[in-house]
PDB file of C-alpha atoms in Angstrom:
ATOM      1  CA  MET A 640      84.563 307.180 -17.869  1.00 87.00           C
ATOM      2  CA  PRO A 641      83.257 309.832 -20.311  1.00 94.00           C
ATOM      3  CA  SER A 642      85.382 312.854 -21.006  1.00 95.00           C
ATOM      4  CA  VAL A 643      84.712 316.161 -19.274  1.00 96.00           C
ATOM      5  CA  PRO A 644      82.966 317.612 -22.329  1.00 93.00           C
ATOM      6  CA  SER A 645      80.730 314.543 -22.539  1.00 95.00           C
ATOM      7  CA  ARG A 646      79.870 314.855 -18.824  1.00 94.00           C
ATOM      8  CA  LEU A 647      78.963 318.516 -19.221  1.00 93.00           C
ATOM      9  CA  LEU A 648      76.620 317.909 -22.191  1.00 92.00           C
ATOM     10  CA  PRO A 649      73.581 316.923 -20.164  1.00 90.00           C
ATOM     11  CA  THR A 650      73.685 320.204 -18.262  1.00 90.00           C
ATOM     12  CA  VAL A 651      73.997 322.126 -21.481  1.00 89.00           C
ATOM     13  CA  ILE A 652      71.151 320.257 -23.138  1.00 89.00           C
ATOM     14  CA  LYS A 653      68.847 320.953 -20.128  1.00 84.00           C
ATOM     15  CA  ALA A 654      69.898 324.610 -19.843  1.00 83.00           C
ATOM     16  CA  MET A 655      69.123 325.097 -23.575  1.00 80.00           C
ATOM     17  CA  ARG A 656      65.902 323.088 -23.185  1.00 80.00           C
ATOM     18  CA  ARG A 657      66.865 321.004 -26.181  1.00 78.00           C
ATOM     19  CA  ASN A 658      64.635 318.187 -24.830  1.00 85.00           C
ATOM     20  CA  ARG A 659      61.428 320.206 -24.443  1.00 89.00           C
ATOM     21  CA  ASN A 660      59.729 319.046 -27.624  1.00 91.00           C
ATOM     22  CA  TYR A 661      60.052 315.356 -26.636  1.00 93.00           C
ATOM     23  CA  LEU A 662      58.777 315.643 -23.068  1.00 91.00           C
ATOM     24  CA  ASP A 663      54.955 315.939 -23.507  1.00 92.00           C
ATOM     25  CA  PRO A 664      52.367 315.743 -26.276  1.00 96.00           C
ATOM     26  CA  VAL A 665      51.241 319.372 -25.864  1.00 96.00           C
ATOM     27  CA  THR A 666      54.683 320.809 -26.381  1.00 96.00           C
ATOM     28  CA  ALA A 667      55.346 318.338 -29.274  1.00 96.00           C
ATOM     29  CA  ARG A 668      52.201 319.431 -31.066  1.00 97.00           C
ATOM     30  CA  ALA A 669      53.029 323.132 -30.610  1.00 96.00           C
ATOM     31  CA  HIS A 670      56.450 322.449 -32.134  1.00 96.00           C
ATOM     32  CA  LEU A 671      54.877 320.634 -34.974  1.00 96.00           C
ATOM     33  CA  THR A 672      52.684 323.553 -35.750  1.00 97.00           C
ATOM     34  CA  GLU A 673      55.602 326.035 -35.428  1.00 96.00           C
ATOM     35  CA  VAL A 674      57.876 324.203 -37.884  1.00 95.00           C
ATOM     36  CA  SER A 675      54.919 323.695 -40.282  1.00 95.00           C
ATOM     37  CA  LEU A 676      54.231 327.390 -40.371  1.00 96.00           C
ATOM     38  CA  ARG A 677      57.840 328.548 -40.403  1.00 96.00           C
ATOM     39  CA  PRO A 678      59.990 325.792 -42.007  1.00 94.00           C
ATOM     40  CA  ARG A 679      63.680 325.936 -40.978  1.00 95.00           C
ATOM     41  CA  PRO A 680      66.511 326.594 -43.576  1.00 95.00           C
ATOM     42  CA  TYR A 681      68.161 323.486 -44.753  1.00 97.00           C
ATOM     43  CA  GLY A 682      71.121 324.581 -46.880  1.00 96.00           C
ATOM     44  CA  PRO A 683      74.747 323.821 -45.942  1.00 97.00           C
ATOM     45  CA  PRO A 684      76.655 326.233 -43.677  1.00 95.00           C
ATOM     46  CA  ALA A 685      78.529 328.985 -45.391  1.00 90.00           C
ATOM     47  CA  ARG A 686      81.688 327.821 -43.862  1.00 88.00           C
ATOM     48  CA  LEU A 687      81.897 324.196 -44.813  1.00 94.00           C
ATOM     49  CA  ARG A 688      85.229 322.497 -45.542  1.00 94.00           C
ATOM     50  CA  ARG A 689      87.186 324.040 -48.323  1.00 93.00           C
ATOM     51  CA  ASP A 690      88.320 320.703 -49.669  1.00 96.00           C
ATOM     52  CA  VAL A 691      84.911 319.724 -50.943  1.00 97.00           C
ATOM     53  CA  THR A 692      82.363 320.970 -53.534  1.00 97.00           C
ATOM     54  CA  VAL A 693      78.617 321.127 -52.971  1.00 97.00           C
ATOM     55  CA  THR A 694      76.088 320.961 -55.745  1.00 97.00           C
ATOM     56  CA  LEU A 695      72.273 321.030 -55.667  1.00 98.00           C
ATOM     57  CA  ASP A 696      69.802 319.160 -57.758  1.00 96.00           C
ATOM     58  CA  ARG A 697      66.238 320.449 -57.681  1.00 96.00           C
ATOM     59  CA  SER A 698      64.932 318.420 -60.637  1.00 94.00           C
ATOM     60  CA  GLY A 699      63.111 315.920 -58.499  1.00 91.00           C
ATOM     61  CA  GLN A 700      60.592 316.038 -55.774  1.00 93.00           C
ATOM     62  CA  TRP A 701      63.081 316.974 -53.109  1.00 96.00           C
ATOM     63  CA  PRO A 702      66.317 319.050 -53.030  1.00 98.00           C
ATOM     64  CA  ILE A 703      69.255 316.684 -53.331  1.00 98.00           C
ATOM     65  CA  TYR A 704      72.744 317.882 -52.339  1.00 98.00           C
ATOM     66  CA  THR A 705      75.919 316.174 -53.471  1.00 98.00           C
ATOM     67  CA  ILE A 706      79.233 316.695 -51.644  1.00 98.00           C
ATOM     68  CA  ALA A 707      82.455 315.622 -53.323  1.00 97.00           C
ATOM     69  CA  PRO A 708      86.151 315.999 -52.614  1.00 97.00           C
ATOM     70  CA  ILE A 709      87.986 318.625 -54.658  1.00 96.00           C
ATOM     71  CA  SER A 710      91.219 316.753 -55.006  1.00 89.00           C
ATOM     72  CA  GLY A 711      91.621 313.176 -56.219  1.00 85.00           C
ATOM     73  CA  THR A 712      89.086 310.862 -57.820  1.00 89.00           C
ATOM     74  CA  PRO A 713      86.153 309.965 -55.568  1.00 93.00           C
ATOM     75  CA  HIS A 714      85.193 306.343 -55.365  1.00 94.00           C
ATOM     76  CA  GLY A 715      81.741 304.997 -54.587  1.00 96.00           C
ATOM     77  CA  SER A 716      79.099 306.959 -52.716  1.00 97.00           C
ATOM     78  CA  THR A 717      77.231 307.339 -49.476  1.00 98.00           C
ATOM     79  CA  VAL A 718      73.637 308.560 -48.980  1.00 98.00           C
ATOM     80  CA  TYR A 719      73.479 310.342 -45.594  1.00 98.00           C
ATOM     81  CA  VAL A 720      69.992 310.649 -44.038  1.00 98.00           C
ATOM     82  CA  HIS A 721      69.772 313.270 -41.284  1.00 98.00           C
ATOM     83  CA  GLY A 722      68.031 312.944 -37.970  1.00 98.00           C
ATOM     84  CA  GLY A 723      65.766 315.223 -36.039  1.00 97.00           C
ATOM     85  CA  GLY A 724      62.813 313.220 -34.843  1.00 97.00           C
ATOM     86  CA  TRP A 725      61.201 313.247 -38.388  1.00 98.00           C
ATOM     87  CA  VAL A 726      60.126 316.848 -37.624  1.00 98.00           C
ATOM     88  CA  ASN A 727      63.451 318.840 -37.390  1.00 97.00           C
ATOM     89  CA  GLU A 728      65.478 320.010 -40.383  1.00 98.00           C
ATOM     90  CA  ILE A 729      69.135 319.110 -41.128  1.00 98.00           C
ATOM     91  CA  VAL A 730      71.561 321.088 -38.998  1.00 97.00           C
ATOM     92  CA  SER A 731      75.261 322.051 -39.219  1.00 97.00           C
ATOM     93  CA  GLN A 732      76.579 318.940 -37.374  1.00 97.00           C
ATOM     94  CA  HIS A 733      75.012 316.747 -40.070  1.00 98.00           C
ATOM     95  CA  TRP A 734      76.543 318.850 -42.828  1.00 98.00           C
ATOM     96  CA  HIS A 735      79.991 318.817 -41.276  1.00 98.00           C
ATOM     97  CA  LEU A 736      79.935 314.996 -40.840  1.00 98.00           C
ATOM     98  CA  ALA A 737      78.743 314.587 -44.457  1.00 98.00           C
ATOM     99  CA  ALA A 738      81.594 316.829 -45.655  1.00 98.00           C
ATOM    100  CA  GLN A 739      84.164 314.983 -43.487  1.00 98.00           C
ATOM    101  CA  ILE A 740      83.084 311.685 -45.042  1.00 98.00           C
ATOM    102  CA  ALA A 741      83.388 313.092 -48.551  1.00 98.00           C
ATOM    103  CA  ALA A 742      86.809 314.699 -48.060  1.00 97.00           C
ATOM    104  CA  VAL A 743      88.592 312.127 -45.882  1.00 97.00           C
ATOM    105  CA  ALA A 744      87.036 308.935 -47.312  1.00 97.00           C
ATOM    106  CA  GLN A 745      87.402 310.374 -50.849  1.00 96.00           C
ATOM    107  CA  THR A 746      83.893 309.451 -51.728  1.00 97.00           C
ATOM    108  CA  THR A 747      80.725 311.143 -52.939  1.00 98.00           C
ATOM    109  CA  VAL A 748      78.052 311.946 -50.314  1.00 98.00           C
ATOM    110  CA  THR A 749      74.456 312.537 -51.270  1.00 98.00           C
ATOM    111  CA  VAL A 750      72.282 314.411 -48.722  1.00 98.00           C
ATOM    112  CA  PRO A 751      68.515 314.355 -49.490  1.00 98.00           C
ATOM    113  CA  ILE A 752      66.261 317.002 -47.986  1.00 98.00           C
ATOM    114  CA  TYR A 753      63.365 314.720 -47.392  1.00 98.00           C
ATOM    115  CA  PRO A 754      59.917 316.018 -46.354  1.00 98.00           C
ATOM    116  CA  LEU A 755      59.263 316.175 -42.602  1.00 98.00           C
ATOM    117  CA  VAL A 756      56.109 315.505 -40.630  1.00 97.00           C
ATOM    118  CA  PRO A 757      53.312 316.464 -40.866  1.00 96.00           C
ATOM    119  CA  PHE A 758      53.917 316.543 -44.622  1.00 96.00           C
ATOM    120  CA  GLY A 759      56.367 313.601 -44.999  1.00 97.00           C
ATOM    121  CA  THR A 760      55.576 310.013 -44.098  1.00 98.00           C
ATOM    122  CA  ALA A 761      57.433 306.728 -43.839  1.00 98.00           C
ATOM    123  CA  GLY A 762      55.403 305.354 -46.698  1.00 98.00           C
ATOM    124  CA  GLN A 763      56.512 308.170 -48.941  1.00 98.00           C
ATOM    125  CA  VAL A 764      60.100 308.710 -47.819  1.00 98.00           C
ATOM    126  CA  VAL A 765      61.599 305.299 -47.258  1.00 98.00           C
ATOM    127  CA  PRO A 766      61.021 303.912 -50.722  1.00 98.00           C
ATOM    128  CA  MET A 767      62.386 307.102 -52.302  1.00 98.00           C
ATOM    129  CA  ILE A 768      65.465 306.967 -50.192  1.00 98.00           C
ATOM    130  CA  ALA A 769      65.893 303.343 -51.331  1.00 98.00           C
ATOM    131  CA  ASP A 770      65.549 304.454 -54.944  1.00 98.00           C
ATOM    132  CA  LEU A 771      68.215 307.212 -54.422  1.00 98.00           C
ATOM    133  CA  VAL A 772      70.587 304.666 -53.019  1.00 98.00           C
ATOM    134  CA  ARG A 773      69.949 302.340 -56.044  1.00 98.00           C
ATOM    135  CA  THR A 774      70.490 305.311 -58.435  1.00 97.00           C
ATOM    136  CA  ASN A 775      73.819 306.063 -56.692  1.00 97.00           C
ATOM    137  CA  HIS A 776      74.841 302.442 -56.880  1.00 97.00           C
ATOM    138  CA  ASP A 777      74.230 302.392 -60.654  1.00 96.00           C
ATOM    139  CA  ARG A 778      75.971 305.707 -61.072  1.00 96.00           C
ATOM    140  CA  TYR A 779      79.016 305.399 -58.839  1.00 96.00           C
ATOM    141  CA  GLY A 780      79.479 301.567 -58.862  1.00 95.00           C
ATOM    142  CA  THR A 781      78.658 301.142 -55.125  1.00 95.00           C
ATOM    143  CA  ALA A 782      76.612 302.845 -52.524  1.00 97.00           C
ATOM    144  CA  CYS A 783      76.417 302.858 -48.709  1.00 98.00           C
ATOM    145  CA  ILE A 784      73.804 304.463 -46.496  1.00 98.00           C
ATOM    146  CA  ALA A 785      74.170 306.161 -43.178  1.00 98.00           C
ATOM    147  CA  GLY A 786      71.838 308.056 -40.847  1.00 98.00           C
ATOM    148  CA  ASP A 787      71.387 309.258 -37.343  1.00 98.00           C
ATOM    149  CA  SER A 788      68.447 309.011 -35.007  1.00 98.00           C
ATOM    150  CA  ALA A 789      65.262 309.287 -37.224  1.00 98.00           C
ATOM    151  CA  GLY A 790      67.551 309.229 -40.228  1.00 98.00           C
ATOM    152  CA  GLY A 791      68.990 306.003 -38.908  1.00 98.00           C
ATOM    153  CA  GLN A 792      65.544 304.440 -38.887  1.00 98.00           C
ATOM    154  CA  ILE A 793      65.013 305.563 -42.507  1.00 99.00           C
ATOM    155  CA  ALA A 794      68.480 304.249 -43.534  1.00 98.00           C
ATOM    156  CA  LEU A 795      67.944 300.777 -42.074  1.00 98.00           C
ATOM    157  CA  SER A 796      64.386 300.650 -43.441  1.00 98.00           C
ATOM    158  CA  ALA A 797      65.766 301.641 -46.890  1.00 98.00           C
ATOM    159  CA  ALA A 798      68.486 298.932 -46.680  1.00 98.00           C
ATOM    160  CA  ILE A 799      65.802 296.337 -45.909  1.00 98.00           C
ATOM    161  CA  THR A 800      63.659 297.582 -48.847  1.00 98.00           C
ATOM    162  CA  LEU A 801      66.658 297.419 -51.231  1.00 98.00           C
ATOM    163  CA  ARG A 802      67.254 293.827 -50.177  1.00 98.00           C
ATOM    164  CA  ASP A 803      63.599 292.709 -50.491  1.00 97.00           C
ATOM    165  CA  GLU A 804      62.554 294.650 -53.623  1.00 96.00           C
ATOM    166  CA  HIS A 805      65.671 295.096 -55.571  1.00 95.00           C
ATOM    167  CA  ALA A 806      67.952 292.226 -54.434  1.00 96.00           C
ATOM    168  CA  LEU A 807      70.545 294.718 -53.578  1.00 97.00           C
ATOM    169  CA  THR A 808      72.806 294.148 -50.532  1.00 97.00           C
ATOM    170  CA  LEU A 809      74.640 297.310 -49.362  1.00 97.00           C
ATOM    171  CA  PRO A 810      78.350 297.039 -48.583  1.00 97.00           C
ATOM    172  CA  ARG A 811      77.828 299.090 -45.376  1.00 98.00           C
ATOM    173  CA  THR A 812      75.027 300.623 -43.426  1.00 98.00           C
ATOM    174  CA  VAL A 813      76.065 303.051 -40.634  1.00 98.00           C
ATOM    175  CA  LEU A 814      73.549 303.673 -37.855  1.00 98.00           C
ATOM    176  CA  ILE A 815      74.036 306.430 -35.363  1.00 98.00           C
ATOM    177  CA  SER A 816      71.605 306.175 -32.468  1.00 98.00           C
ATOM    178  CA  ALA A 817      69.003 304.871 -34.889  1.00 98.00           C
ATOM    179  CA  ALA A 818      65.329 304.693 -33.920  1.00 98.00           C
ATOM    180  CA  LEU A 819      64.532 301.027 -34.431  1.00 98.00           C
ATOM    181  CA  ASP A 820      61.183 300.132 -32.805  1.00 98.00           C
ATOM    182  CA  LEU A 821      58.681 302.996 -32.974  1.00 98.00           C
ATOM    183  CA  SER A 822      56.275 301.336 -30.641  1.00 98.00           C
ATOM    184  CA  LEU A 823      58.726 302.450 -27.864  1.00 98.00           C
ATOM    185  CA  SER A 824      57.450 299.340 -25.909  1.00 97.00           C
ATOM    186  CA  ASN A 825      60.757 297.897 -24.754  1.00 98.00           C
ATOM    187  CA  PRO A 826      60.347 297.780 -20.930  1.00 97.00           C
ATOM    188  CA  GLU A 827      64.072 298.503 -20.498  1.00 98.00           C
ATOM    189  CA  ILE A 828      63.371 302.036 -21.805  1.00 98.00           C
ATOM    190  CA  ASP A 829      61.944 302.802 -18.359  1.00 97.00           C
ATOM    191  CA  ILE A 830      65.364 301.916 -16.841  1.00 97.00           C
ATOM    192  CA  VAL A 831      67.303 304.210 -19.231  1.00 98.00           C
ATOM    193  CA  GLN A 832      64.810 307.122 -19.310  1.00 96.00           C
ATOM    194  CA  PRO A 833      65.899 308.803 -16.048  1.00 95.00           C
ATOM    195  CA  THR A 834      69.513 309.028 -17.297  1.00 95.00           C
ATOM    196  CA  ASP A 835      68.514 310.460 -20.773  1.00 96.00           C
ATOM    197  CA  PRO A 836      68.481 314.241 -20.778  1.00 95.00           C
ATOM    198  CA  TRP A 837      67.365 314.495 -24.343  1.00 94.00           C
ATOM    199  CA  LEU A 838      64.667 312.027 -25.509  1.00 96.00           C
ATOM    200  CA  ALA A 839      61.343 311.006 -23.946  1.00 95.00           C
ATOM    201  CA  ARG A 840      58.473 308.738 -25.010  1.00 95.00           C
ATOM    202  CA  GLU A 841      55.390 310.942 -24.819  1.00 95.00           C
ATOM    203  CA  GLY A 842      56.340 313.857 -27.034  1.00 96.00           C
ATOM    204  CA  THR A 843      58.108 311.544 -29.557  1.00 97.00           C
ATOM    205  CA  ARG A 844      54.962 309.542 -30.010  1.00 97.00           C
ATOM    206  CA  VAL A 845      53.257 312.570 -31.529  1.00 98.00           C
ATOM    207  CA  PHE A 846      55.901 312.715 -34.321  1.00 98.00           C
ATOM    208  CA  ILE A 847      55.800 308.974 -34.684  1.00 98.00           C
ATOM    209  CA  ASP A 848      52.036 308.970 -35.289  1.00 98.00           C
ATOM    210  CA  HIS A 849      52.382 311.548 -38.030  1.00 98.00           C
ATOM    211  CA  TRP A 850      55.356 309.707 -39.587  1.00 98.00           C
ATOM    212  CA  ARG A 851      53.802 306.311 -39.738  1.00 98.00           C
ATOM    213  CA  ARG A 852      50.347 307.680 -40.822  1.00 97.00           C
ATOM    214  CA  ASP A 853      48.423 304.533 -41.885  1.00 96.00           C
ATOM    215  CA  LEU A 854      51.279 302.041 -41.576  1.00 98.00           C
ATOM    216  CA  ALA A 855      51.406 299.583 -38.559  1.00 98.00           C
ATOM    217  CA  LEU A 856      54.015 300.219 -35.972  1.00 98.00           C
ATOM    218  CA  ASP A 857      55.742 296.921 -36.931  1.00 97.00           C
ATOM    219  CA  HIS A 858      55.903 297.698 -40.594  1.00 98.00           C
ATOM    220  CA  PRO A 859      59.580 297.552 -41.723  1.00 98.00           C
ATOM    221  CA  TRP A 860      59.299 301.155 -43.081  1.00 98.00           C
ATOM    222  CA  VAL A 861      58.424 302.246 -39.522  1.00 98.00           C
ATOM    223  CA  SER A 862      60.186 299.825 -37.164  1.00 98.00           C
ATOM    224  CA  PRO A 863      63.081 298.085 -38.927  1.00 98.00           C
ATOM    225  CA  LEU A 864      63.773 295.974 -35.759  1.00 98.00           C
ATOM    226  CA  ALA A 865      60.628 294.113 -36.546  1.00 97.00           C
ATOM    227  CA  ALA A 866      61.892 293.010 -40.006  1.00 97.00           C
ATOM    228  CA  ASP A 867      63.783 289.837 -40.916  1.00 96.00           C
ATOM    229  CA  LEU A 868      67.455 291.023 -41.007  1.00 97.00           C
ATOM    230  CA  HIS A 869      68.844 287.995 -42.835  1.00 94.00           C
ATOM    231  CA  GLY A 870      70.852 288.959 -45.911  1.00 95.00           C
ATOM    232  CA  LEU A 871      71.626 292.536 -44.969  1.00 97.00           C
ATOM    233  CA  GLY A 872      75.161 293.793 -45.532  1.00 97.00           C
ATOM    234  CA  PRO A 873      77.531 294.732 -42.688  1.00 98.00           C
ATOM    235  CA  LEU A 874      76.307 297.157 -40.043  1.00 98.00           C
ATOM    236  CA  THR A 875      78.229 299.753 -38.140  1.00 98.00           C
ATOM    237  CA  VAL A 876      76.248 300.810 -35.003  1.00 98.00           C
ATOM    238  CA  PHE A 877      76.863 303.649 -32.545  1.00 98.00           C
ATOM    239  CA  ILE A 878      74.697 304.182 -29.401  1.00 98.00           C
ATOM    240  CA  GLY A 879      75.205 305.879 -26.101  1.00 98.00           C
ATOM    241  CA  THR A 880      74.089 304.052 -22.931  1.00 98.00           C
ATOM    242  CA  ARG A 881      72.230 307.198 -21.711  1.00 98.00           C
ATOM    243  CA  ASP A 882      69.859 307.029 -24.710  1.00 98.00           C
ATOM    244  CA  ILE A 883      66.341 305.469 -24.550  1.00 98.00           C
ATOM    245  CA  ILE A 884      67.175 303.875 -27.856  1.00 98.00           C
ATOM    246  CA  TYR A 885      69.924 301.860 -26.267  1.00 98.00           C
ATOM    247  CA  PRO A 886      67.782 298.844 -25.263  1.00 98.00           C
ATOM    248  CA  ASP A 887      66.479 298.424 -28.819  1.00 98.00           C
ATOM    249  CA  THR A 888      69.943 298.771 -30.171  1.00 98.00           C
ATOM    250  CA  ARG A 889      71.136 295.921 -28.111  1.00 98.00           C
ATOM    251  CA  LEU A 890      68.251 293.812 -29.536  1.00 98.00           C
ATOM    252  CA  LEU A 891      69.282 294.800 -33.062  1.00 98.00           C
ATOM    253  CA  VAL A 892      72.950 293.841 -32.500  1.00 98.00           C
ATOM    254  CA  ASP A 893      71.891 290.483 -30.989  1.00 98.00           C
ATOM    255  CA  LYS A 894      69.379 289.819 -33.694  1.00 98.00           C
ATOM    256  CA  ALA A 895      71.710 290.743 -36.518  1.00 98.00           C
ATOM    257  CA  THR A 896      74.520 288.781 -35.147  1.00 97.00           C
ATOM    258  CA  ALA A 897      72.342 285.661 -34.750  1.00 97.00           C
ATOM    259  CA  GLU A 898      71.383 285.981 -38.412  1.00 95.00           C
ATOM    260  CA  GLY A 899      74.976 285.932 -39.467  1.00 96.00           C
ATOM    261  CA  ILE A 900      75.362 289.710 -40.259  1.00 97.00           C
ATOM    262  CA  GLU A 901      78.715 291.366 -39.629  1.00 97.00           C
ATOM    263  CA  VAL A 902      78.064 293.908 -36.897  1.00 98.00           C
ATOM    264  CA  ASP A 903      80.648 296.614 -35.923  1.00 98.00           C
ATOM    265  CA  TYR A 904      79.234 297.763 -32.586  1.00 98.00           C
ATOM    266  CA  HIS A 905      80.357 300.910 -30.745  1.00 98.00           C
ATOM    267  CA  PRO A 906      78.390 301.445 -27.477  1.00 98.00           C
ATOM    268  CA  GLY A 907      79.421 304.638 -25.703  1.00 98.00           C
ATOM    269  CA  ASP A 908      79.357 304.026 -21.913  1.00 97.00           C
ATOM    270  CA  GLY A 909      77.776 307.026 -20.204  1.00 97.00           C
ATOM    271  CA  LEU A 910      77.292 308.884 -23.563  1.00 98.00           C
ATOM    272  CA  LEU A 911      74.182 310.516 -24.975  1.00 97.00           C
ATOM    273  CA  HIS A 912      71.988 310.306 -28.049  1.00 97.00           C
ATOM    274  CA  VAL A 913      73.915 310.797 -31.292  1.00 98.00           C
ATOM    275  CA  TYR A 914      77.195 311.094 -29.488  1.00 98.00           C
ATOM    276  CA  PRO A 915      79.196 310.823 -32.706  1.00 98.00           C
ATOM    277  CA  LEU A 916      77.827 314.243 -33.699  1.00 98.00           C
ATOM    278  CA  THR A 917      78.883 315.871 -30.511  1.00 97.00           C
ATOM    279  CA  PRO A 918      81.937 318.278 -30.052  1.00 96.00           C
ATOM    280  CA  THR A 919      83.668 315.787 -27.679  1.00 97.00           C
ATOM    281  CA  PRO A 920      86.734 313.518 -27.820  1.00 97.00           C
ATOM    282  CA  GLU A 921      84.310 310.576 -28.108  1.00 98.00           C
ATOM    283  CA  GLY A 922      82.508 312.254 -30.965  1.00 98.00           C
ATOM    284  CA  ARG A 923      85.710 312.997 -32.874  1.00 98.00           C
ATOM    285  CA  ALA A 924      86.860 309.341 -32.405  1.00 98.00           C
ATOM    286  CA  ALA A 925      83.498 308.016 -33.671  1.00 98.00           C
ATOM    287  CA  ARG A 926      83.597 310.268 -36.725  1.00 98.00           C
ATOM    288  CA  SER A 927      86.946 308.925 -37.643  1.00 98.00           C
ATOM    289  CA  ILE A 928      85.529 305.366 -37.469  1.00 98.00           C
ATOM    290  CA  ILE A 929      82.520 306.363 -39.570  1.00 98.00           C
ATOM    291  CA  VAL A 930      84.810 307.818 -42.237  1.00 98.00           C
ATOM    292  CA  ASP A 931      86.914 304.688 -42.231  1.00 97.00           C
ATOM    293  CA  ARG A 932      83.901 302.345 -42.624  1.00 97.00           C
ATOM    294  CA  LEU A 933      82.468 304.439 -45.492  1.00 97.00           C
ATOM    295  CA  ARG A 934      85.758 304.464 -47.491  1.00 93.00           C
ATOM    296  CA  ALA A 935      84.866 302.777 -50.781  1.00 76.00           C
ATOM    297  CA  PRO A 936      87.437 300.172 -52.087  1.00 71.00           C
ATOM    298  CA  ARG A 937      89.494 301.371 -54.897  1.00 61.00           C
ATOM    299  CA  PRO A 938      89.408 299.543 -58.221  1.00 56.00           C
ATOM    300  CA  ALA A 939      92.229 297.032 -58.660  1.00 47.00           C
TER     301      ALA A 939
END
């Protein structure tokens, strides 16, 4: 049974109307206009962990932050791709997880501030995230990728791109409630939808249409579940059963396992979308697992 904080979260989400932008196309379009006119801040919180350093590189097309532990010698790297429905900016929960990974796993974490819809598209963002991971691989000796929700979609699409275009297999891809099939056509979504207090099809489709632009819904940069998964590195997968992404996540786990991929699967019974980012006992336990899986091996 979920903890008391996890059981209270649906009420909090509904009271704060956190789901309003996903419920219907009219509200989704209004939100898209609002964030286009008044972009949200994206920098790290003033009170991040004291045991990490944060640097900013603005030499490329996007701001790129790097978080590193202050003590010890970091090993390897992780690129963390934040979620937010391809339309919402990075928030404090993402920053705190990225900093925890850097400090506790003693690794370098790169956080790209990628362009959001209506300006950013899958065709633009996914290959550049793949290039960033490849750059980190060359610089730090190894590179993993992690992402939540929309960022999980980008992360898995980038891992597929690295396999196909650069013959690079990542040592670990961490997916937190990753969007996997942007057609949202899985009939089992209808079964889960009444229990999901956060996400809904109709509003989400507005953001998806901007994100995919001229790419087909089954393009690997849009719907990584449609791709051949053979040859990917190990996956760590988190999903709550009260999440409309849950049915597609089960398909991913089955498909990857059938293709011989190591899958470290963490379904949260009765839990919500991106539960590892929540201030709950289940969230804290999941974050500890994420840190452990992203701990780069030390040189012999």
